PDB file of C-alpha atoms in Angstrom:
ATOM      1  CA  ASN A   1     105.821  98.797 101.964  1.00 78.00           C
ATOM      2  CA  ALA A   2     106.453  96.281  99.178  1.00 85.00           C
ATOM      3  CA  GLU A   3     103.266  97.563  97.544  1.00 92.00           C
ATOM      4  CA  TYR A   4     105.198 100.670  96.526  1.00 89.00           C
ATOM      5  CA  MET A   5     107.885  98.634  94.815  1.00 90.00           C
ATOM      6  CA  GLY A   6     105.496  96.644  92.659  1.00 94.00           C
ATOM      7  CA  THR A   7     103.316  99.564  91.665  1.00 97.00           C
ATOM      8  CA  ASP A   8     106.239 101.885  91.028  1.00 95.00           C
ATOM      9  CA  ALA A   9     107.901  99.265  88.813  1.00 94.00           C
ATOM     10  CA  VAL A  10     104.796  98.868  86.662  1.00 95.00           C
ATOM     11  CA  LEU A  11     104.306 102.621  86.368  1.00 94.00           C
ATOM     12  CA  LYS A  12     107.896 102.966  85.161  1.00 90.00           C
ATOM     13  CA  GLY A  13     107.540 100.196  82.559  1.00 89.00           C
ATOM     14  CA  VAL A  14     109.156  97.334  84.502  1.00 90.00           C
ATOM     15  CA  THR A  15     106.767  94.441  83.976  1.00 92.00           C
ATOM     16  CA  ASN A  16     109.050  91.416  83.659  1.00 92.00           C
ATOM     17  CA  PHE A  17     107.291  89.706  86.551  1.00 94.00           C
ATOM     18  CA  ASN A  18     103.804  88.296  87.125  1.00 96.00           C
ATOM     19  CA  VAL A  19     101.981  91.553  87.770  1.00 97.00           C
ATOM     20  CA  SER A  20      98.574  89.930  88.303  1.00 97.00           C
ATOM     21  CA  GLN A  21      99.991  87.513  90.871  1.00 97.00           C
ATOM     22  CA  ALA A  22     101.806  90.355  92.620  1.00 96.00           C
ATOM     23  CA  TYR A  23      98.555  92.304  92.738  1.00 97.00           C
ATOM     24  CA  LEU A  24      96.747  89.315  94.247  1.00 97.00           C
ATOM     25  CA  GLY A  25      99.322  89.223  97.032  1.00 95.00           C
ATOM     26  CA  MET A  26      98.848  92.939  97.655  1.00 96.00           C
ATOM     27  CA  TYR A  27      95.062  92.571  97.634  1.00 97.00           C
ATOM     28  CA  LEU A  28      95.102  89.755 100.198  1.00 96.00           C
ATOM     29  CA  GLN A  29      97.507  91.682 102.436  1.00 95.00           C
ATOM     30  CA  GLY A  30      95.151  94.639 102.328  1.00 96.00           C
ATOM     31  CA  THR A  31      91.878  92.842 102.953  1.00 97.00           C
ATOM     32  CA  GLU A  32      92.289  89.854 105.268  1.00 95.00           C
ATOM     33  CA  PRO A  33      94.495  88.450 108.035  1.00 95.00           C
ATOM     34  CA  ARG A  34      97.663  86.765 106.770  1.00 91.00           C
ATOM     35  CA  ALA A  35     100.435  84.957 108.630  1.00 88.00           C
ATOM     36  CA  THR A  36     102.895  87.741 107.796  1.00 86.00           C
ATOM     37  CA  GLY A  37     100.350  90.393 106.896  1.00 89.00           C
ATOM     38  CA  ARG A  38      99.030  93.608 108.384  1.00 94.00           C
ATOM     39  CA  SER A  39      98.331  93.716 112.108  1.00 94.00           C
ATOM     40  CA  ASP A  40      94.666  94.283 112.968  1.00 95.00           C
ATOM     41  CA  ILE A  41      93.608  94.381 109.329  1.00 97.00           C
ATOM     42  CA  VAL A  42      90.017  93.381 110.194  1.00 97.00           C
ATOM     43  CA  ASP A  43      89.413  96.462 112.333  1.00 97.00           C
ATOM     44  CA  TYR A  44      91.183  98.669 109.820  1.00 98.00           C
ATOM     45  CA  VAL A  45      88.818  97.425 107.113  1.00 97.00           C
ATOM     46  CA  ASN A  46      85.650  97.562 109.224  1.00 97.00           C
ATOM     47  CA  LEU A  47      86.256 100.637 111.377  1.00 98.00           C
ATOM     48  CA  GLY A  48      88.633 102.662 109.246  1.00 98.00           C
ATOM     49  CA  TRP A  49      91.448 102.638 111.786  1.00 98.00           C
ATOM     50  CA  VAL A  50      93.922 100.302 113.488  1.00 98.00           C
ATOM     51  CA  CYS A  51      92.976  99.669 117.122  1.00 98.00           C
ATOM     52  CA  GLN A  52      95.627 100.572 119.669  1.00 97.00           C
ATOM     53  CA  ASP A  53      94.049  98.142 122.142  1.00 96.00           C
ATOM     54  CA  LYS A  54      94.579  95.326 119.638  1.00 96.00           C
ATOM     55  CA  THR A  55      98.119  96.110 118.463  1.00 95.00           C
ATOM     56  CA  SER A  56     100.912  98.494 119.377  1.00 94.00           C
ATOM     57  CA  ASP A  57     102.126 101.327 117.145  1.00 96.00           C
ATOM     58  CA  ALA A  58      98.615 101.828 115.793  1.00 97.00           C
ATOM     59  CA  ALA A  59      99.182 105.505 115.004  1.00 97.00           C
ATOM     60  CA  SER A  60     101.990 104.851 112.555  1.00 97.00           C
ATOM     61  CA  LEU A  61     100.415 101.654 111.198  1.00 97.00           C
ATOM     62  CA  GLN A  62      97.325 103.675 110.294  1.00 98.00           C
ATOM     63  CA  LEU A  63      99.393 106.020 108.165  1.00 98.00           C
ATOM     64  CA  GLU A  64     101.468 103.236 106.632  1.00 97.00           C
ATOM     65  CA  TYR A  65      98.352 101.293 105.650  1.00 97.00           C
ATOM     66  CA  GLY A  66      96.861 104.343 103.968  1.00 97.00           C
ATOM     67  CA  ALA A  67      99.957 104.853 101.854  1.00 97.00           C
ATOM     68  CA  ASP A  68     100.048 101.138 101.000  1.00 97.00           C
ATOM     69  CA  ASP A  69      96.375 101.245 100.000  1.00 98.00           C
ATOM     70  CA  TRP A  70      97.194 104.050  97.584  1.00 98.00           C
ATOM     71  CA  ALA A  71      99.798 101.883  95.877  1.00 98.00           C
ATOM     72  CA  ILE A  72      97.373  98.949  95.666  1.00 98.00           C
ATOM     73  CA  GLY A  73      94.595 101.162  94.336  1.00 98.00           C
ATOM     74  CA  THR A  74      96.893 102.574  91.681  1.00 98.00           C
ATOM     75  CA  LEU A  75      97.887  99.112  90.490  1.00 98.00           C
ATOM     76  CA  ALA A  76      94.251  98.004  90.530  1.00 98.00           C
ATOM     77  CA  GLY A  77      93.456 100.899  88.210  1.00 98.00           C
ATOM     78  CA  ILE A  78      96.251  99.897  85.842  1.00 97.00           C
ATOM     79  CA  LEU A  79      94.823  96.365  85.731  1.00 98.00           C
ATOM     80  CA  GLY A  80      91.306  97.654  85.064  1.00 98.00           C
ATOM     81  CA  LEU A  81      89.942  96.507  88.439  1.00 98.00           C
ATOM     82  CA  THR A  82      87.792  99.571  89.008  1.00 98.00           C
ATOM     83  CA  ALA A  83      85.924  98.319  92.085  1.00 98.00           C
ATOM     84  CA  ASP A  84      89.185  97.464  93.829  1.00 98.00           C
ATOM     85  CA  GLU A  85      90.663 100.786  92.763  1.00 98.00           C
ATOM     86  CA  ALA A  86      87.750 102.670  94.315  1.00 98.00           C
ATOM     87  CA  MET A  87      87.897 100.664  97.545  1.00 98.00           C
ATOM     88  CA  PHE A  88      91.625 101.029  98.134  1.00 98.00           C
ATOM     89  CA  ASN A  89      91.759 104.666  97.075  1.00 98.00           C
ATOM     90  CA  GLY A  90      88.787 105.449  99.282  1.00 98.00           C
ATOM     91  CA  ARG A  91      90.723 104.111 102.246  1.00 98.00           C
ATOM     92  CA  ALA A  92      93.975 105.750 101.154  1.00 98.00           C
ATOM     93  CA  PHE A  93      92.507 109.204 100.739  1.00 97.00           C
ATOM     94  CA  GLY A  94      90.090 109.077 103.660  1.00 97.00           C
ATOM     95  CA  ASN A  95      91.298 106.928 106.551  1.00 97.00           C
ATOM     96  CA  PHE A  96      94.135 109.171 107.713  1.00 97.00           C
ATOM     97  CA  TYR A  97      91.512 111.735 108.739  1.00 98.00           C
ATOM     98  CA  ASN A  98      90.169 109.203 111.263  1.00 98.00           C
ATOM     99  CA  THR A  99      93.176 109.593 113.568  1.00 97.00           C
ATOM    100  CA  TRP A 100      93.863 113.299 113.069  1.00 98.00           C
ATOM    101  CA  ASP A 101      93.606 115.174 116.365  1.00 97.00           C
ATOM    102  CA  PRO A 102      92.587 118.795 115.667  1.00 96.00           C
ATOM    103  CA  THR A 103      93.629 119.960 119.132  1.00 96.00           C
ATOM    104  CA  ARG A 104      97.131 118.496 119.189  1.00 96.00           C
ATOM    105  CA  ARG A 105      97.358 118.812 115.386  1.00 97.00           C
ATOM    106  CA  ILE A 106      99.096 115.453 115.053  1.00 98.00           C
ATOM    107  CA  PHE A 107      98.085 111.945 114.077  1.00 98.00           C
ATOM    108  CA  CYS A 108      97.212 109.882 117.142  1.00 98.00           C
ATOM    109  CA  ALA A 109      95.839 106.363 117.641  1.00 97.00           C
ATOM    110  CA  LYS A 110      92.375 105.097 118.477  1.00 97.00           C
ATOM    111  CA  THR A 111      90.939 102.194 120.434  1.00 98.00           C
ATOM    112  CA  CYS A 112      88.279  99.972 118.914  1.00 98.00           C
ATOM    113  CA  ALA A 113      85.698 101.976 120.862  1.00 98.00           C
ATOM    114  CA  GLY A 114      86.892 105.173 119.179  1.00 97.00           C
ATOM    115  CA  GLU A 115      88.786 106.629 122.134  1.00 97.00           C
ATOM    116  CA  VAL A 116      91.610 108.832 120.901  1.00 97.00           C
ATOM    117  CA  VAL A 117      95.035 107.890 122.290  1.00 97.00           C
ATOM    118  CA  CYS A 118      97.660 110.583 121.787  1.00 97.00           C
ATOM    119  CA  PRO A 119     101.293 110.532 122.945  1.00 97.00           C
ATOM    120  CA  ARG A 120     102.271 112.356 126.110  1.00 94.00           C
ATOM    121  CA  ASP A 121     104.278 114.707 123.900  1.00 95.00           C
ATOM    122  CA  ASP A 122     105.242 114.922 120.238  1.00 94.00           C
ATOM    123  CA  PHE A 123     108.514 113.056 120.892  1.00 93.00           C
ATOM    124  CA  GLN A 124     107.197 109.871 122.505  1.00 91.00           C
ATOM    125  CA  TRP A 125     108.611 106.960 120.532  1.00 83.00           C
ATOM    126  CA  ALA A 126     107.510 103.572 121.819  1.00 83.00           C
ATOM    127  CA  GLY A 127     103.926 102.374 121.969  1.00 92.00           C
ATOM    128  CA  LEU A 128     102.142 104.457 119.357  1.00 96.00           C
ATOM    129  CA  TYR A 129     104.674 104.810 116.544  1.00 96.00           C
ATOM    130  CA  THR A 130     107.200 102.468 114.931  1.00 93.00           C
ATOM    131  CA  GLU A 131     110.744 103.892 114.851  1.00 90.00           C
ATOM    132  CA  GLY A 132     109.546 107.463 114.994  1.00 94.00           C
ATOM    133  CA  ASN A 133     107.369 109.923 116.864  1.00 96.00           C
ATOM    134  CA  ALA A 134     104.327 112.102 116.242  1.00 97.00           C
ATOM    135  CA  ASN A 135     106.546 114.918 115.056  1.00 96.00           C
ATOM    136  CA  GLN A 136     107.984 112.696 112.312  1.00 97.00           C
ATOM    137  CA  TYR A 137     104.857 110.800 111.314  1.00 97.00           C
ATOM    138  CA  LEU A 138     102.933 114.059 110.976  1.00 98.00           C
ATOM    139  CA  TRP A 139     104.317 114.297 107.434  1.00 98.00           C
ATOM    140  CA  PHE A 140     103.646 110.719 106.350  1.00 97.00           C
ATOM    141  CA  VAL A 141     100.692 111.167 103.999  1.00 98.00           C
ATOM    142  CA  PRO A 142     102.486 110.791 100.659  1.00 97.00           C
ATOM    143  CA  GLN A 143      99.284 109.850  98.870  1.00 97.00           C
ATOM    144  CA  ASN A 144      97.503 113.099  99.722  1.00 97.00           C
ATOM    145  CA  LEU A 145      99.908 115.858 100.709  1.00 98.00           C
ATOM    146  CA  THR A 146      97.532 118.475  99.349  1.00 98.00           C
ATOM    147  CA  ALA A 147      95.058 117.407 102.045  1.00 98.00           C
ATOM    148  CA  LEU A 148      97.784 117.601 104.707  1.00 98.00           C
ATOM    149  CA  VAL A 149      98.517 121.183 103.652  1.00 98.00           C
ATOM    150  CA  GLU A 150      94.802 121.921 104.021  1.00 98.00           C
ATOM    151  CA  LEU A 151      94.626 120.245 107.449  1.00 97.00           C
ATOM    152  CA  LEU A 152      97.483 122.331 108.824  1.00 98.00           C
ATOM    153  CA  GLY A 153      96.891 125.442 106.738  1.00 98.00           C
ATOM    154  CA  ALA A 154      99.534 126.407 104.201  1.00 98.00           C
ATOM    155  CA  ASP A 155     101.345 128.913 106.420  1.00 98.00           C
ATOM    156  CA  SER A 156     101.388 126.587 109.430  1.00 98.00           C
ATOM    157  CA  TYR A 157     102.474 123.693 107.224  1.00 98.00           C
ATOM    158  CA  VAL A 158     105.498 125.623 105.958  1.00 98.00           C
ATOM    159  CA  GLU A 159     106.330 126.959 109.411  1.00 98.00           C
ATOM    160  CA  ARG A 160     106.219 123.566 111.108  1.00 98.00           C
ATOM    161  CA  LEU A 161     108.106 121.822 108.316  1.00 98.00           C
ATOM    162  CA  SER A 162     110.775 124.551 108.419  1.00 98.00           C
ATOM    163  CA  GLN A 163     111.134 124.126 112.182  1.00 98.00           C
ATOM    164  CA  PHE A 164     111.366 120.376 111.642  1.00 97.00           C
ATOM    165  CA  PHE A 165     114.615 120.962 109.744  1.00 97.00           C
ATOM    166  CA  GLU A 166     115.917 123.973 111.640  1.00 97.00           C
ATOM    167  CA  LEU A 167     115.718 122.138 114.975  1.00 96.00           C
ATOM    168  CA  SER A 168     117.164 118.986 113.434  1.00 95.00           C
ATOM    169  CA  ALA A 169     120.142 120.993 112.204  1.00 94.00           C
ATOM    170  CA  LEU A 170     121.063 121.888 115.804  1.00 93.00           C
ATOM    171  CA  ASP A 171     122.375 118.331 116.139  1.00 86.00           C
ATOM    172  CA  PRO A 172     125.080 117.858 113.498  1.00 79.00           C
ATOM    173  CA  THR A 173     125.633 114.155 114.264  1.00 76.00           C
ATOM    174  CA  ASN A 174     123.965 111.028 112.928  1.00 73.00           C
ATOM    175  CA  PHE A 175     124.829 108.832 115.899  1.00 69.00           C
ATOM    176  CA  LEU A 176     121.449 108.847 117.617  1.00 75.00           C
ATOM    177  CA  PRO A 177     117.872 109.207 116.386  1.00 85.00           C
ATOM    178  CA  ASN A 178     116.980 112.843 115.904  1.00 91.00           C
ATOM    179  CA  PRO A 179     113.527 113.753 117.288  1.00 93.00           C
ATOM    180  CA  TYR A 180     113.004 116.063 114.309  1.00 95.00           C
ATOM    181  CA  TYR A 181     114.192 115.339 110.765  1.00 96.00           C
ATOM    182  CA  TRP A 182     116.209 112.128 110.911  1.00 93.00           C
ATOM    183  CA  ALA A 183     118.050 111.381 107.680  1.00 91.00           C
ATOM    184  CA  GLY A 184     118.465 107.693 108.473  1.00 88.00           C
ATOM    185  CA  ASN A 185     114.773 106.991 108.987  1.00 87.00           C
ATOM    186  CA  GLU A 186     112.477 106.050 106.103  1.00 88.00           C
ATOM    187  CA  PRO A 187     109.388 108.014 107.213  1.00 90.00           C
ATOM    188  CA  ASP A 188     111.457 111.204 106.894  1.00 93.00           C
ATOM    189  CA  VAL A 189     113.035 110.723 103.463  1.00 94.00           C
ATOM    190  CA  LEU A 190     110.354 112.616 101.522  1.00 97.00           C
ATOM    191  CA  THR A 191     110.072 115.558 103.916  1.00 98.00           C
ATOM    192  CA  PRO A 192     112.759 117.831 102.378  1.00 98.00           C
ATOM    193  CA  TRP A 193     110.705 117.773  99.179  1.00 98.00           C
ATOM    194  CA  GLN A 194     107.304 118.329 100.736  1.00 98.00           C
ATOM    195  CA  PHE A 195     107.561 122.127 100.804  1.00 98.00           C
ATOM    196  CA  SER A 196     106.636 122.096  97.123  1.00 98.00           C
ATOM    197  CA  TRP A 197     103.062 121.053  97.914  1.00 98.00           C
ATOM    198  CA  ALA A 198     102.645 124.348  99.765  1.00 98.00           C
ATOM    199  CA  GLY A 199     104.090 126.414  96.951  1.00 98.00           C
ATOM    200  CA  ARG A 200     107.567 126.732  98.457  1.00 98.00           C
ATOM    201  CA  ALA A 201     109.839 125.051  95.925  1.00 98.00           C
ATOM    202  CA  ASP A 202     112.623 127.328  97.158  1.00 98.00           C
ATOM    203  CA  LEU A 203     112.575 125.573 100.528  1.00 98.00           C
ATOM    204  CA  THR A 204     112.578 122.186  98.825  1.00 98.00           C
ATOM    205  CA  GLN A 205     115.741 123.340  97.036  1.00 98.00           C
ATOM    206  CA  LYS A 206     117.279 124.639 100.257  1.00 98.00           C
ATOM    207  CA  TRP A 207     116.668 121.626 102.470  1.00 98.00           C
ATOM    208  CA  SER A 208     117.257 118.869  99.909  1.00 98.00           C
ATOM    209  CA  ARG A 209     120.681 120.398  99.250  1.00 97.00           C
ATOM    210  CA  TRP A 210     121.259 120.735 102.999  1.00 97.00           C
ATOM    211  CA  VAL A 211     120.593 117.024 103.455  1.00 96.00           C
ATOM    212  CA  ALA A 212     123.117 116.153 100.743  1.00 95.00           C
ATOM    213  CA  ALA A 213     125.747 118.505 102.155  1.00 94.00           C
ATOM    214  CA  ASN A 214     125.344 117.716 105.838  1.00 93.00           C
ATOM    215  CA  LYS A 215     124.051 114.186 106.271  1.00 92.00           C
ATOM    216  CA  TYR A 216     126.373 112.241 103.958  1.00 92.00           C
ATOM    217  CA  THR A 217     130.170 112.068 103.961  1.00 89.00           C
ATOM    218  CA  LEU A 218     132.953 110.109 102.265  1.00 87.00           C
ATOM    219  CA  ASP A 219     134.105 108.741 105.618  1.00 85.00           C
ATOM    220  CA  ALA A 220     133.414 105.285 106.991  1.00 80.00           C
ATOM    221  CA  GLY A 221     129.836 105.382 108.164  1.00 79.00           C
ATOM    222  CA  GLY A 222     129.088 108.230 105.778  1.00 87.00           C
ATOM    223  CA  VAL A 223     125.519 107.046 105.203  1.00 89.00           C
ATOM    224  CA  PRO A 224     123.199 108.382 107.949  1.00 89.00           C
ATOM    225  CA  GLY A 225     121.846 105.013 109.020  1.00 83.00           C
ATOM    226  CA  ASN A 226     121.351 101.590 107.483  1.00 82.00           C
ATOM    227  CA  SER A 227     121.411 101.594 103.703  1.00 82.00           C
ATOM    228  CA  ASP A 228     118.245  99.451 103.702  1.00 79.00           C
ATOM    229  CA  TYR A 229     118.728  97.934 100.250  1.00 79.00           C
ATOM    230  CA  GLY A 230     119.923 101.256  98.869  1.00 84.00           C
ATOM    231  CA  GLU A 231     116.998 103.442  99.944  1.00 86.00           C
ATOM    232  CA  ILE A 232     118.984 105.782 102.191  1.00 89.00           C
ATOM    233  CA  ASP A 233     121.807 105.856  99.629  1.00 91.00           C
ATOM    234  CA  SER A 234     119.371 106.816  96.879  1.00 93.00           C
ATOM    235  CA  VAL A 235     118.250 109.882  98.834  1.00 94.00           C
ATOM    236  CA  LEU A 236     121.663 111.406  98.214  1.00 95.00           C
ATOM    237  CA  ALA A 237     121.691 110.469  94.536  1.00 95.00           C
ATOM    238  CA  PHE A 238     118.304 112.016  93.889  1.00 96.00           C
ATOM    239  CA  ALA A 239     119.118 115.136  95.918  1.00 96.00           C
ATOM    240  CA  LEU A 240     122.241 115.724  93.830  1.00 96.00           C
ATOM    241  CA  MET A 241     120.266 115.177  90.620  1.00 96.00           C
ATOM    242  CA  GLY A 242     117.639 117.663  91.724  1.00 97.00           C
ATOM    243  CA  LEU A 243     114.811 115.211  91.080  1.00 97.00           C
ATOM    244  CA  TYR A 244     113.038 113.069  93.644  1.00 97.00           C
ATOM    245  CA  PRO A 245     110.411 110.399  92.901  1.00 96.00           C
ATOM    246  CA  LEU A 246     107.111 110.323  94.706  1.00 97.00           C
ATOM    247  CA  THR A 247     107.303 106.551  94.907  1.00 94.00           C
ATOM    248  CA  GLY A 248     104.176 104.739  93.789  1.00 95.00           C
ATOM    249  CA  SER A 249     103.352 107.439  91.262  1.00 96.00           C
ATOM    250  CA  THR A 250     104.788 108.952  88.099  1.00 95.00           C
ATOM    251  CA  THR A 251     105.472 112.284  89.825  1.00 97.00           C
ATOM    252  CA  PHE A 252     108.980 113.644  90.358  1.00 97.00           C
ATOM    253  CA  ILE A 253     109.628 116.685  92.562  1.00 98.00           C
ATOM    254  CA  ILE A 254     112.059 119.204  91.142  1.00 98.00           C
ATOM    255  CA  GLY A 255     114.846 120.296  93.454  1.00 97.00           C
ATOM    256  CA  SER A 256     118.255 121.890  92.989  1.00 97.00           C
ATOM    257  CA  PRO A 257     120.731 120.017  90.744  1.00 96.00           C
ATOM    258  CA  ALA A 258     124.246 119.995  92.185  1.00 96.00           C
ATOM    259  CA  PHE A 259     125.944 119.305  88.858  1.00 94.00           C
ATOM    260  CA  ALA A 260     126.251 121.748  85.978  1.00 93.00           C
ATOM    261  CA  ASN A 261     125.768 118.956  83.448  1.00 94.00           C
ATOM    262  CA  LEU A 262     124.340 115.526  84.195  1.00 94.00           C
ATOM    263  CA  THR A 263     123.367 112.902  81.611  1.00 94.00           C
ATOM    264  CA  LEU A 264     121.330 109.827  82.521  1.00 92.00           C
ATOM    265  CA  SER A 265     120.411 106.828  80.428  1.00 90.00           C
ATOM    266  CA  VAL A 266     116.758 106.079  81.143  1.00 85.00           C
ATOM    267  CA  ARG A 267     113.845 104.210  79.615  1.00 81.00           C
ATOM    268  CA  SER A 268     110.388 105.430  78.724  1.00 77.00           C
ATOM    269  CA  PRO A 269     107.297 103.690  80.176  1.00 73.00           C
ATOM    270  CA  SER A 270     107.212 101.633  76.972  1.00 77.00           C
ATOM    271  CA  GLY A 271     110.829 100.554  77.477  1.00 78.00           C
ATOM    272  CA  ALA A 272     112.399 102.698  74.777  1.00 84.00           C
ATOM    273  CA  PRO A 273     115.924 103.912  75.646  1.00 89.00           C
ATOM    274  CA  LEU A 274     116.159 107.649  76.237  1.00 86.00           C
ATOM    275  CA  THR A 275     118.739 110.167  77.392  1.00 89.00           C
ATOM    276  CA  LEU A 276     117.899 112.667  80.105  1.00 90.00           C
ATOM    277  CA  THR A 277     120.229 115.649  80.316  1.00 93.00           C
ATOM    278  CA  ILE A 278     119.996 118.021  83.277  1.00 95.00           C
ATOM    279  CA  LEU A 279     121.785 121.321  82.740  1.00 94.00           C
ATOM    280  CA  ALA A 280     122.184 123.615  85.740  1.00 94.00           C
ATOM    281  CA  ASN A 281     124.258 126.598  84.747  1.00 90.00           C
ATOM    282  CA  ASP A 282     126.500 127.900  87.534  1.00 89.00           C
ATOM    283  CA  ALA A 283     125.365 125.211  89.990  1.00 92.00           C
ATOM    284  CA  SER A 284     127.533 125.230  93.110  1.00 92.00           C
ATOM    285  CA  ASP A 285     127.410 124.679  96.851  1.00 91.00           C
ATOM    286  CA  THR A 286     126.156 128.228  97.296  1.00 91.00           C
ATOM    287  CA  ALA A 287     124.098 128.683  94.117  1.00 93.00           C
ATOM    288  CA  ILE A 288     121.241 126.414  95.139  1.00 95.00           C
ATOM    289  CA  TYR A 289     118.107 128.293  94.089  1.00 96.00           C
ATOM    290  CA  VAL A 290     116.615 127.660  90.665  1.00 95.00           C
ATOM    291  CA  GLN A 291     115.966 130.948  88.865  1.00 93.00           C
ATOM    292  CA  LYS A 292     114.180 129.579  85.802  1.00 94.00           C
ATOM    293  CA  MET A 293     113.652 126.277  84.003  1.00 95.00           C
ATOM    294  CA  THR A 294     113.109 125.017  80.504  1.00 95.00           C
ATOM    295  CA  LEU A 295     111.987 121.583  79.356  1.00 94.00           C
ATOM    296  CA  ASN A 296     113.067 120.625  75.851  1.00 91.00           C
ATOM    297  CA  GLY A 297     113.672 124.303  75.202  1.00 92.00           C
ATOM    298  CA  ALA A 298     110.263 125.534  76.382  1.00 95.00           C
ATOM    299  CA  PRO A 299     109.721 127.516  79.626  1.00 96.00           C
ATOM    300  CA  TYR A 300     108.709 125.311  82.552  1.00 96.00           C
ATOM    301  CA  THR A 301     107.476 126.604  85.915  1.00 95.00           C
ATOM    302  CA  ALA A 302     105.814 123.687  87.715  1.00 97.00           C
ATOM    303  CA  PRO A 303     107.515 122.251  90.842  1.00 97.00           C
ATOM    304  CA  PHE A 304     106.736 118.719  89.646  1.00 98.00           C
ATOM    305  CA  ILE A 305     107.367 116.789  86.468  1.00 96.00           C
ATOM    306  CA  ASP A 306     105.783 113.556  85.267  1.00 94.00           C
ATOM    307  CA  PHE A 307     107.821 110.482  84.382  1.00 91.00           C
ATOM    308  CA  ALA A 308     106.350 110.494  80.876  1.00 87.00           C
ATOM    309  CA  GLU A 309     107.777 113.967  80.292  1.00 85.00           C
TER     310      GLU A 309
END
């Protein structure tokens, strides 16, 4: 998902690289076969889905490609390439519907002929999904989580996402892959924060703090999986800050700060140095729920905040 990195950098004001050349690489990866590019890109472009009879793990690739397309479409918009923006965003916001199974209520795979191929159960790993299962990839629609809430229904969305964590918590170890929330696996890293799209910021606060308290330690091996260039490490840092980035956008999800007073040196999108101070009166291991918020002294109630703010 290098597309995220490039787009997120530009959105946050980091442009000390050849952005146009980077975009060209993204565009080619998303439109035509490349030696190290997307598997079955031709069918994805022409049919709207990755064919399971052409490549394995088509169910997860379908979701990954949609999220990548969102990042490419966003960068295309920044560069003023409106036709490209429309094409990639159309795929990003529409193609995940193509493999949604309304009976199983999971994302499955399809053959080129359109035959739906679902796992034998929600925990099947190999064959349809890469390093995960249907239960975990259900939540991987970062570009359109509002639509995922609508697909499941808000109440069902909250119930299933709550169970995803409650059942994960029954296994306190990090030694083996967890069939529910798995802290060491990239497709899961956003899930503690996804309650906010269904109007349950309190559960975002609860489970993001739970991840920080239960999935990381100061012992050897205290990171729940491979660091992966700092991604899994950063989950802890953001959870403790009480802010989590929706990567590839300017949106941050508000959680539960663990520190009473935290000061960060940041830069505005234009590169100007700024200071961000997060004050969380009486924050503690047990005081995890945010009672009220202010932004620059004014009342603030939204569960999200934009980078520009």
